[in-house]
Short mmCIF file of C-alpha atoms and ligand atoms in Angstrom, two decimals:
data_model
loop_
_atom_site.label_atom_id
_atom_site.label_comp_id
_atom_site.label_asym_id
_atom_site.label_seq_id
_atom_site.Cartn_x
_atom_site.Cartn_y
_atom_site.Cartn_z
CA UNK T 1 11.97 40.79 -17.14
CA UNK T 2 8.68 42.04 -15.57
CA UNK T 3 7.07 38.73 -16.59
CA UNK T 4 9.90 36.70 -15.00
CA UNK T 5 9.71 38.85 -11.87
CA UNK T 6 5.92 38.32 -11.53
CA UNK T 7 6.43 34.56 -11.90
CA UNK T 8 9.17 34.55 -9.26
CA UNK T 9 7.05 36.50 -6.77
CA UNK T 10 4.45 33.72 -6.99
CA UNK T 11 6.94 31.20 -5.55
CA UNK T 12 6.21 31.29 -1.78
CA UNK T 13 9.88 30.73 -0.88
CA UNK T 14 10.75 34.17 -2.20
CA UNK T 15 7.92 36.07 -0.50
CA UNK T 16 9.75 36.78 2.75
CA UNK T 17 12.96 37.87 1.01
CA UNK T 18 13.98 41.37 0.02
CA UNK T 19 14.10 42.15 -3.71
CA UNK T 20 17.89 42.38 -3.65
CA UNK T 21 18.07 38.91 -2.10
CA UNK T 22 15.63 37.46 -4.63
CA UNK T 23 17.66 38.96 -7.48
CA UNK T 24 20.77 37.38 -6.03
CA UNK T 25 19.18 33.91 -5.65
CA UNK T 26 17.83 34.01 -9.20
CA UNK T 27 21.16 35.07 -10.62
CA UNK T 28 22.98 32.08 -9.14
CA UNK T 29 20.19 29.50 -9.75
CA UNK T 30 19.84 27.15 -12.72
CA UNK T 31 16.46 25.90 -13.82
CA UNK T 32 16.08 22.10 -14.11
CA UNK T 33 13.08 20.12 -15.34
CA UNK T 34 12.12 16.57 -14.34
CA UNK T 35 9.41 14.31 -15.72
CA UNK T 36 6.94 12.60 -13.37
CA UNK T 37 8.70 9.71 -11.50
CA UNK T 38 12.19 10.85 -12.59
CA UNK T 39 14.79 10.61 -9.80
CA UNK T 40 16.38 13.94 -8.78
CA UNK T 41 18.97 12.26 -6.57
CA UNK T 42 19.32 9.11 -4.49
CA UNK T 43 20.10 8.57 -0.82
CA UNK T 44 23.89 8.36 -0.24
CA UNK T 45 24.70 10.40 -3.39
CA UNK T 46 27.25 13.13 -2.76
CA UNK T 47 25.33 16.39 -2.15
CA UNK T 48 26.32 19.17 -4.51
CA UNK T 49 23.17 21.28 -5.02
CA UNK T 50 20.36 22.93 -3.08
CA UNK T 51 16.90 23.01 -4.71
CA UNK T 52 13.81 25.22 -4.57
CA UNK T 53 10.59 23.87 -6.12
CA UNK T 54 9.52 26.32 -8.82
CA UNK T 55 6.61 24.20 -10.08
CA UNK T 56 5.34 20.65 -9.44
CA UNK T 57 5.75 18.20 -6.57
CA UNK T 58 8.74 16.31 -5.10
CA UNK T 59 8.65 13.16 -2.97
CA UNK T 60 11.35 12.77 -0.29
CA UNK T 61 11.73 9.15 0.80
CA UNK T 62 14.05 6.42 2.00
CA UNK T 63 14.16 2.73 1.11
CA UNK T 64 14.19 0.34 4.05
CA UNK T 65 15.66 -2.77 2.46
CA UNK T 66 13.76 -4.87 -0.09
CA UNK T 67 10.96 -2.84 -1.61
CA UNK T 68 9.82 -1.12 1.61
CA UNK T 69 9.80 2.66 1.37
CA UNK T 70 9.12 5.43 3.86
CA UNK T 71 7.96 8.79 2.50
CA UNK T 72 9.13 11.69 4.67
CA UNK T 73 7.42 14.51 2.80
CA UNK T 74 5.82 15.80 -0.36
CA UNK T 75 7.27 19.20 -1.26
CA UNK T 76 5.37 21.74 -3.36
CA UNK T 77 5.92 25.07 -5.07
CA UNK T 78 8.15 27.26 -2.90
CA UNK T 79 9.48 24.44 -0.69
CA UNK T 80 13.19 23.66 -0.71
CA UNK T 81 15.34 20.57 -0.14
CA UNK T 82 18.88 19.25 -0.42
CA UNK T 83 20.31 21.51 2.29
CA UNK T 84 21.23 18.79 4.82
CA UNK T 85 24.10 17.19 2.93
CA UNK T 86 25.46 20.65 2.13
CA UNK T 87 25.33 21.73 5.77
CA UNK T 88 26.82 18.63 7.36
CA UNK T 89 26.25 15.11 6.18
CA UNK T 90 28.02 15.36 2.79
CA UNK T 91 25.82 12.57 1.38
CA UNK T 92 22.07 12.76 0.76
CA UNK T 93 20.05 11.67 3.81
CA UNK T 94 17.10 10.62 1.61
CA UNK T 95 16.10 10.21 -2.04
CA UNK T 96 14.18 12.84 -4.03
CA UNK T 97 11.86 12.01 -6.94
CA UNK T 98 9.54 14.12 -9.10
CA UNK T 99 5.97 13.15 -8.07
CA UNK T 100 4.64 15.24 -11.02
CA UNK T 101 6.32 17.00 -13.93
CA UNK T 102 8.49 19.39 -11.95
CA UNK T 103 10.72 22.42 -12.41
CA UNK T 104 13.37 23.30 -9.83
CA UNK T 105 15.81 26.08 -9.16
CA UNK T 106 19.19 24.47 -8.43
CA UNK T 107 21.93 26.33 -6.54
CA UNK T 108 25.47 24.99 -6.30
CA UNK T 109 27.03 24.06 -2.94
CA UNK T 110 29.44 27.00 -3.16
CA UNK T 111 26.72 29.57 -3.87
CA UNK T 112 24.50 28.05 -1.17
CA UNK T 113 27.27 28.64 1.40
CA UNK T 114 27.61 32.25 0.20
CA UNK T 115 23.85 32.79 0.46
CA UNK T 116 23.84 31.61 4.07
CA UNK T 117 26.69 33.91 5.04
CA UNK T 118 25.47 37.00 3.21
CA UNK T 119 21.66 36.87 3.29
CA UNK T 120 20.10 36.89 6.77
CA UNK T 121 16.47 36.60 5.54
CA UNK T 122 17.41 33.50 3.55
CA UNK T 123 19.24 31.96 6.53
CA UNK T 124 16.34 32.66 8.90
CA UNK T 125 13.91 31.05 6.45
CA UNK T 126 16.16 28.00 6.26
CA UNK T 127 16.37 27.71 10.07
CA UNK T 128 12.59 28.09 10.50
CA UNK T 129 11.96 25.29 8.02
CA UNK T 130 14.56 23.03 9.61
CA UNK T 131 12.95 23.61 13.04
CA UNK T 132 9.50 22.79 11.60
CA UNK T 133 10.84 19.61 9.98
CA UNK T 134 12.46 18.52 13.25
CA UNK T 135 9.22 19.11 15.18
CA UNK T 136 7.32 17.07 12.60
CA UNK T 137 9.92 14.26 12.78
CA UNK T 138 9.69 14.25 16.62
CA UNK T 139 5.89 14.00 16.42
CA UNK T 140 6.18 11.17 13.95
CA UNK T 141 8.60 9.22 16.16
CA UNK T 142 6.22 9.64 19.12
CA UNK T 143 3.31 8.59 16.93
CA UNK T 144 5.16 5.46 15.74
CA UNK T 145 6.07 4.52 19.30
CA UNK T 146 2.74 5.15 20.98
CA UNK T 147 0.01 4.89 18.37
CA UNK T 148 -1.60 1.94 16.73
CA UNK T 149 -2.26 2.05 12.98
CA UNK T 150 -5.56 3.98 13.43
CA UNK T 151 -3.83 6.75 15.39
CA UNK T 152 -1.00 6.92 12.87
CA UNK T 153 -3.43 7.09 9.98
CA UNK T 154 -5.37 9.90 11.71
CA UNK T 155 -2.10 11.78 12.39
CA UNK T 156 -0.92 11.22 8.80
CA UNK T 157 -4.19 12.48 7.27
CA UNK T 158 -4.07 15.65 9.42
CA UNK T 159 -0.43 16.25 8.45
CA UNK T 160 -1.07 15.75 4.73
CA UNK T 161 -4.17 17.99 4.86
CA UNK T 162 -2.07 20.80 6.33
CA UNK T 163 -0.05 21.41 3.15
CA UNK T 164 -1.01 24.71 1.68
CA UNK T 165 -1.55 23.18 -1.75
CA UNK T 166 -4.27 20.69 -0.82
CA UNK T 167 -7.99 21.54 -0.91
CA UNK T 168 -9.21 22.06 2.69
CA UNK T 169 -10.45 18.79 4.16
CA UNK T 170 -9.29 16.74 1.17
CA UNK T 171 -6.10 14.82 0.46
CA UNK T 172 -5.38 13.32 -2.96
CA UNK T 173 -3.20 10.24 -2.38
CA UNK T 174 -3.39 6.58 -3.39
CA UNK T 175 -3.21 3.78 -0.81
CA UNK T 176 0.35 2.68 -1.67
CA UNK T 177 1.62 6.26 -1.31
CA UNK T 178 -0.27 6.61 1.96
CA UNK T 179 1.24 3.34 3.27
CA UNK T 180 4.74 4.62 2.39
CA UNK T 181 4.01 7.92 4.10
CA UNK T 182 3.00 6.05 7.27
CA UNK T 183 5.99 3.71 7.02
CA UNK T 184 3.86 0.58 6.70
CA UNK T 185 2.29 -1.64 4.04
CA UNK T 186 -0.95 -1.38 2.07
CA UNK T 187 -3.03 -4.06 3.79
CA UNK T 188 -3.13 -2.55 7.34
CA UNK T 189 -3.68 0.92 5.85
CA UNK T 190 -6.56 -0.37 3.75
CA UNK T 191 -8.13 -1.97 6.86
CA UNK T 192 -7.66 1.21 8.90
CA UNK T 193 -9.22 3.34 6.14
CA UNK T 194 -12.24 1.03 6.12
CA UNK T 195 -12.63 1.36 9.89
CA UNK T 196 -12.58 5.17 9.64
CA UNK T 197 -14.98 5.05 6.70
CA UNK T 198 -17.44 2.80 8.54
CA UNK T 199 -17.56 5.08 11.56
CA UNK T 200 -18.04 8.14 9.30
CA UNK T 201 -14.75 9.87 10.19
CA UNK T 202 -13.51 9.98 6.61
CA UNK T 203 -14.58 9.02 3.13
CA UNK T 204 -12.15 7.65 0.54
CA UNK T 205 -13.10 7.71 -3.12
CA UNK T 206 -11.07 7.57 -6.32
CA UNK T 207 -7.73 8.24 -4.63
CA UNK T 208 -9.04 11.09 -2.50
CA UNK T 209 -9.43 11.15 1.29
CA UNK T 210 -12.21 13.40 2.54
CA UNK T 211 -12.30 14.46 6.19
CA UNK T 212 -15.88 14.20 7.48
CA UNK T 213 -15.27 14.45 11.23
CA UNK T 214 -12.23 16.60 12.00
CA UNK T 215 -12.76 16.56 15.79
CA UNK T 216 -12.81 12.75 15.86
CA UNK T 217 -9.68 12.58 13.68
CA UNK T 218 -7.87 15.00 16.01
CA UNK T 219 -8.82 13.06 19.10
CA UNK T 220 -7.61 9.80 17.48
CA UNK T 221 -4.33 11.48 16.62
CA UNK T 222 -4.18 12.65 20.24
CA UNK T 223 -3.41 16.23 19.30
CA UNK T 224 -5.14 19.58 19.31
CA UNK T 225 -3.86 21.55 16.35
P1 CMP F 1 19.82 16.16 1.80
O1 CMP F 1 20.26 15.25 2.91
O2 CMP F 1 20.86 16.97 1.13
O3 CMP F 1 19.05 15.30 0.71
C1 CMP F 1 17.79 14.75 1.07
C2 CMP F 1 16.93 15.90 1.46
O4 CMP F 1 15.61 15.57 1.86
C3 CMP F 1 17.49 16.57 2.73
O5 CMP F 1 18.71 17.19 2.38
C4 CMP F 1 16.35 17.47 3.11
O6 CMP F 1 16.34 18.65 2.33
C5 CMP F 1 15.16 16.62 2.70
N1 CMP F 1 14.54 15.98 3.86
C6 CMP F 1 15.07 15.01 4.64
N2 CMP F 1 14.21 14.66 5.61
C7 CMP F 1 13.09 15.41 5.43
C8 CMP F 1 11.84 15.52 6.09
N3 CMP F 1 11.56 14.76 7.16
N4 CMP F 1 10.95 16.44 5.64
C9 CMP F 1 11.22 17.19 4.56
N5 CMP F 1 12.39 17.12 3.88
C10 CMP F 1 13.32 16.26 4.31
#
């Protein structure tokens, strides 16, 4: 039990919760494992579970007709997803896929509703994350409306570099994934990367973006973070 408890305390989601609340979440959660690239659910599926990432990485994305995809987020250890359909929409607003071998805690719709009603720390955590996601979505809409591809790439690199699991100043991502994250195709992203490389703002080697000039990247993204 002590071993399980130590492992649970390492999952960031549980850090802000009281021990009694953690115990409760664990009691009602089921562990599920997914292999790299395995689908967890698809957009429009009926939502019946809430998930917390115990280990691994999950890609949240939507398909935009044909083979175009838009990646909304990569979720890591301690992040959660699957709450939106349970709170309102009924069906999944996006698809979720294991980006690495992944283990999740799954909580049923019924138990999720109980958690919200009975556990204020849990509910606050949920609301904070939803507010953060909305702010990020607003920024992305503004970026898509007002920025050219260079600005969007700069914004995207800064956003991806912010995740607590990436090495500071470095983002491991291949060009197709990056294009999906920016909601565009590979060719313009490849050109934009080359422009930033030539001017010494970033380097890109073996699937890893390296930030060389953070100030320049921020000014291109038009934000002070
Ligand atoms: P749900 O609609 O149940 O299923 C898809 C899930 O993806 C959704 O709940 C959210 O948990 C998650 N999701 C949707 N949009 C985003 C986003 N922009 N950033 C992070 N997660 C998201």
